[in-house]
Amino acid sequence: MKRNYQKELEAILAKTEERGKRLFLHSCCAPCSSYVLVYLRAFFRITVFYYNPNITQQEEYRKRAEEQKRLIAALNRERDAGTAEVFPIAVQEGDYTPAVFWEAAQGLEQCPEGGQRCRRCFAMRLEETARRAKSQEFDCFTTTLTISPLKDAETLNAIGREMGERYAIPFLPSDFKKKDGFRQSVLLSQKYDLYRQDYCGCVFSRAERERCRTAAGVES
């Protein structure tokens, strides 16, 4: 039977002893993190880890990284001005080393989007997240990637568990797209006027986007 990761997450959040623990949250971008942060900041002391060397254009990488920081600053300002019992959010930016992505993608350049190349990319990012979470003594780690309807939660949770076991730190299960999560991320992106990209970030996903645009008769 297919696991329901959203129910597993809800069961963890229902335990009062979990509140206030330190979560190291890998984020792929501000729009995807928006709902996740709003959802989880009442339960965890979150540090967002922005680590995405798969974004192969430096200008694109910087634009997304700055949007991530801008969103977190806005959420913290709202917290400081309001009465809601939510924790502040911190952020760390990982090393921008596209060569690490190219090494992971080597030999898989012709794989379709969503295939083995993407799995290696997920593993690359989640391994670094787990390693840093352990070295900084966080209580657990997870990723925003499961909010995307284009990404398989089963695959991401399996990789997360594997990295958690490798570095001896708990992985928080998730399927953030459930319970209207993805739609909420779209609405929050509109609320905060976030730059919402239409491709994952690597040169391969960008090429796929261009193929789809051309097939649909849409100019770049």
Short mmCIF file of C-alpha atoms in Angstrom, two decimals:
data_model
loop_
_atom_site.label_atom_id
_atom_site.label_comp_id
_atom_site.label_asym_id
_atom_site.label_seq_id
_atom_site.Cartn_x
_atom_site.Cartn_y
_atom_site.Cartn_z
CA MET A 1 0.00 0.00 0.00
CA LYS A 2 1.29 3.45 -0.92
CA ARG A 3 2.37 5.47 2.09
CA ASN A 4 0.53 8.66 2.96
CA TYR A 5 3.36 10.99 3.90
CA GLN A 6 1.02 13.87 4.69
CA LYS A 7 -0.71 11.78 7.37
CA GLU A 8 2.67 10.73 8.74
CA LEU A 9 3.68 14.39 8.96
CA GLU A 10 0.43 15.34 10.67
CA ALA A 11 0.94 12.61 13.27
CA ILE A 12 4.38 14.03 14.08
CA LEU A 13 3.07 17.59 14.30
CA ALA A 14 0.31 16.48 16.67
CA LYS A 15 2.91 15.54 19.31
CA THR A 16 3.36 18.53 21.60
CA GLU A 17 6.93 17.51 22.45
CA GLU A 18 7.90 18.16 18.83
CA ARG A 19 7.03 21.86 19.04
CA GLY A 20 10.06 24.11 19.04
CA LYS A 21 12.51 21.55 17.68
CA ARG A 22 15.07 22.76 15.14
CA LEU A 23 14.30 21.88 11.51
CA PHE A 24 16.84 22.26 8.71
CA LEU A 25 14.68 22.80 5.63
CA HIS A 26 16.18 22.43 2.17
CA SER A 27 14.44 24.85 -0.17
CA CYS A 28 14.45 24.78 -3.94
CA CYS A 29 12.95 28.28 -4.30
CA ALA A 30 10.89 30.94 -2.56
CA PRO A 31 7.53 30.04 -4.18
CA CYS A 32 7.77 26.37 -3.18
CA SER A 33 8.94 27.26 0.32
CA SER A 34 6.19 29.81 0.92
CA TYR A 35 3.43 27.41 1.95
CA VAL A 36 5.85 25.07 3.72
CA LEU A 37 7.17 27.90 5.89
CA VAL A 38 3.73 29.25 6.73
CA TYR A 39 2.60 25.71 7.57
CA LEU A 40 5.57 24.57 9.65
CA ARG A 41 6.71 27.71 11.46
CA ALA A 42 4.09 27.16 14.19
CA PHE A 43 5.74 23.83 15.02
CA PHE A 44 9.48 24.17 14.32
CA ARG A 45 12.34 26.62 14.63
CA ILE A 46 13.19 26.55 10.94
CA THR A 47 16.46 27.31 9.24
CA VAL A 48 16.05 27.37 5.48
CA PHE A 49 18.99 25.87 3.62
CA TYR A 50 19.12 27.29 0.11
CA TYR A 51 21.31 24.81 -1.72
CA ASN A 52 20.73 24.43 -5.46
CA PRO A 53 23.89 24.04 -7.57
CA ASN A 54 21.64 22.50 -10.22
CA ILE A 55 20.67 26.04 -11.27
CA THR A 56 23.23 26.27 -14.03
CA GLN A 57 22.95 29.99 -14.85
CA GLN A 58 24.50 32.20 -12.19
CA GLU A 59 22.14 35.12 -12.84
CA GLU A 60 19.14 32.84 -12.41
CA TYR A 61 20.64 31.34 -9.27
CA ARG A 62 21.20 34.73 -7.65
CA LYS A 63 17.71 35.92 -8.53
CA ARG A 64 16.15 32.88 -6.87
CA ALA A 65 18.43 33.05 -3.84
CA GLU A 66 17.55 36.71 -3.22
CA GLU A 67 13.84 35.99 -3.59
CA GLN A 68 14.19 33.30 -0.94
CA LYS A 69 15.77 35.75 1.48
CA ARG A 70 13.19 38.43 0.69
CA LEU A 71 10.33 36.07 1.48
CA ILE A 72 11.86 35.01 4.79
CA ALA A 73 12.39 38.64 5.78
CA ALA A 74 8.75 39.42 4.98
CA LEU A 75 7.49 36.46 7.03
CA ASN A 76 9.64 37.48 9.98
CA ARG A 77 8.39 41.07 9.81
CA GLU A 78 4.82 39.80 9.90
CA ARG A 79 5.66 37.65 12.91
CA ASP A 80 7.23 40.57 14.75
CA ALA A 81 4.21 42.76 14.05
CA GLY A 82 1.55 40.16 14.89
CA THR A 83 0.34 38.05 17.75
CA ALA A 84 0.48 34.59 16.16
CA GLU A 85 2.63 32.13 18.09
CA VAL A 86 5.06 31.23 15.34
CA PHE A 87 8.83 30.89 15.43
CA PRO A 88 11.24 33.16 13.55
CA ILE A 89 12.85 31.74 10.42
CA ALA A 90 16.58 31.75 9.74
CA VAL A 91 18.34 31.14 6.43
CA GLN A 92 21.66 29.71 5.27
CA GLU A 93 22.87 29.80 1.70
CA GLY A 94 24.90 26.81 0.59
CA ASP A 95 27.85 26.85 -1.78
CA TYR A 96 26.99 27.62 -5.38
CA THR A 97 29.06 24.97 -7.16
CA PRO A 98 27.47 23.96 -10.49
CA ALA A 99 30.37 21.55 -11.06
CA VAL A 100 28.86 19.32 -8.37
CA PHE A 101 25.65 19.11 -10.39
CA TRP A 102 27.50 18.43 -13.65
CA GLU A 103 29.34 15.58 -11.97
CA ALA A 104 26.06 14.09 -10.73
CA ALA A 105 24.48 14.43 -14.19
CA GLN A 106 27.42 12.89 -16.06
CA GLY A 107 26.29 10.07 -18.32
CA LEU A 108 22.62 10.95 -17.84
CA GLU A 109 22.41 13.95 -20.13
CA GLN A 110 19.83 12.25 -22.40
CA CYS A 111 17.53 11.14 -19.57
CA PRO A 112 14.03 12.61 -19.67
CA GLU A 113 12.96 15.09 -17.02
CA GLY A 114 11.86 13.29 -13.88
CA GLY A 115 14.16 10.32 -14.53
CA GLN A 116 17.43 9.08 -13.09
CA ARG A 117 19.26 12.37 -13.62
CA CYS A 118 16.71 14.16 -11.45
CA ARG A 119 16.98 11.46 -8.81
CA ARG A 120 20.73 12.00 -8.62
CA CYS A 121 20.14 15.73 -8.34
CA PHE A 122 17.71 15.21 -5.45
CA ALA A 123 20.20 12.93 -3.72
CA MET A 124 23.01 15.47 -4.18
CA ARG A 125 21.00 18.24 -2.53
CA LEU A 126 19.49 16.13 0.24
CA GLU A 127 22.82 14.56 1.16
CA GLU A 128 24.38 17.98 1.71
CA THR A 129 21.30 19.02 3.70
CA ALA A 130 21.55 15.96 5.94
CA ARG A 131 25.30 16.41 6.40
CA ARG A 132 24.96 20.04 7.46
CA ALA A 133 21.93 19.36 9.64
CA LYS A 134 23.88 16.73 11.54
CA SER A 135 27.03 18.82 11.89
CA GLN A 136 25.00 21.75 13.24
CA GLU A 137 23.01 19.54 15.62
CA PHE A 138 19.56 20.14 14.18
CA ASP A 139 16.77 17.84 15.35
CA CYS A 140 15.61 16.88 11.86
CA PHE A 141 15.68 17.88 8.20
CA THR A 142 13.41 17.81 5.16
CA THR A 143 12.86 19.47 1.76
CA THR A 144 10.28 21.66 0.06
CA LEU A 145 10.59 19.62 -3.14
CA THR A 146 7.54 17.45 -2.39
CA ILE A 147 5.22 20.41 -2.93
CA SER A 148 5.69 20.19 -6.70
CA PRO A 149 3.06 18.18 -8.62
CA LEU A 150 5.91 17.26 -11.01
CA LYS A 151 8.03 15.58 -8.33
CA ASP A 152 7.36 12.16 -6.87
CA ALA A 153 6.95 12.22 -3.09
CA GLU A 154 7.76 8.50 -2.82
CA THR A 155 11.15 9.03 -4.47
CA LEU A 156 11.99 12.13 -2.42
CA ASN A 157 11.01 10.55 0.89
CA ALA A 158 13.02 7.42 0.10
CA ILE A 159 16.10 9.55 -0.64
CA GLY A 160 15.51 11.61 2.49
CA ARG A 161 15.29 8.51 4.68
CA GLU A 162 18.45 7.11 3.08
CA MET A 163 20.40 10.29 3.78
CA GLY A 164 18.98 10.53 7.27
CA GLU A 165 20.22 7.03 8.03
CA ARG A 166 23.59 7.77 6.45
CA TYR A 167 24.16 10.83 8.65
CA ALA A 168 22.17 9.67 11.69
CA ILE A 169 19.61 12.46 11.70
CA PRO A 170 15.80 12.08 11.39
CA PHE A 171 14.18 12.96 8.08
CA LEU A 172 10.75 14.60 8.37
CA PRO A 173 8.35 12.87 5.93
CA SER A 174 6.26 15.10 3.72
CA ASP A 175 4.01 15.45 0.73
CA PHE A 176 3.41 19.17 0.90
CA LYS A 177 1.32 19.24 -2.28
CA LYS A 178 -1.47 17.47 -0.36
CA LYS A 179 -4.21 19.36 1.49
CA ASP A 180 -4.18 22.07 -1.19
CA GLY A 181 -0.54 22.86 -0.48
CA PHE A 182 0.51 23.54 -4.04
CA ARG A 183 -2.42 25.88 -4.71
CA GLN A 184 -1.65 27.70 -1.47
CA SER A 185 1.94 28.18 -2.63
CA VAL A 186 0.65 29.78 -5.83
CA LEU A 187 -1.57 32.16 -3.85
CA LEU A 188 1.25 33.05 -1.47
CA SER A 189 3.54 33.71 -4.42
CA GLN A 190 0.99 36.21 -5.66
CA LYS A 191 0.61 37.77 -2.22
CA TYR A 192 4.36 38.35 -1.83
CA ASP A 193 4.91 39.07 -5.54
CA LEU A 194 7.50 36.31 -5.81
CA TYR A 195 9.45 35.52 -8.94
CA ARG A 196 7.94 32.19 -9.97
CA GLN A 197 10.11 30.38 -12.51
CA ASP A 198 8.68 27.88 -14.99
CA TYR A 199 11.53 25.38 -15.02
CA CYS A 200 13.50 23.53 -12.35
CA GLY A 201 16.78 25.34 -12.87
CA CYS A 202 19.20 23.12 -14.74
CA VAL A 203 20.06 23.48 -18.41
CA PHE A 204 18.14 20.29 -19.17
CA SER A 205 14.88 21.48 -17.60
CA ARG A 206 15.29 24.82 -19.36
CA ALA A 207 15.67 23.05 -22.70
CA GLU A 208 12.54 21.01 -21.96
CA ARG A 209 10.64 24.21 -21.19
CA GLU A 210 11.74 25.71 -24.50
CA ARG A 211 10.65 22.58 -26.39
CA CYS A 212 7.23 22.76 -24.76
CA ARG A 213 6.92 26.47 -25.56
CA THR A 214 7.86 25.88 -29.18
CA ALA A 215 5.39 23.00 -29.49
CA ALA A 216 2.67 25.23 -28.05
CA GLY A 217 3.60 28.11 -30.36
CA VAL A 218 4.66 30.35 -27.47
CA GLU A 219 7.54 32.77 -27.99
CA SER A 220 10.37 32.75 -25.39
#
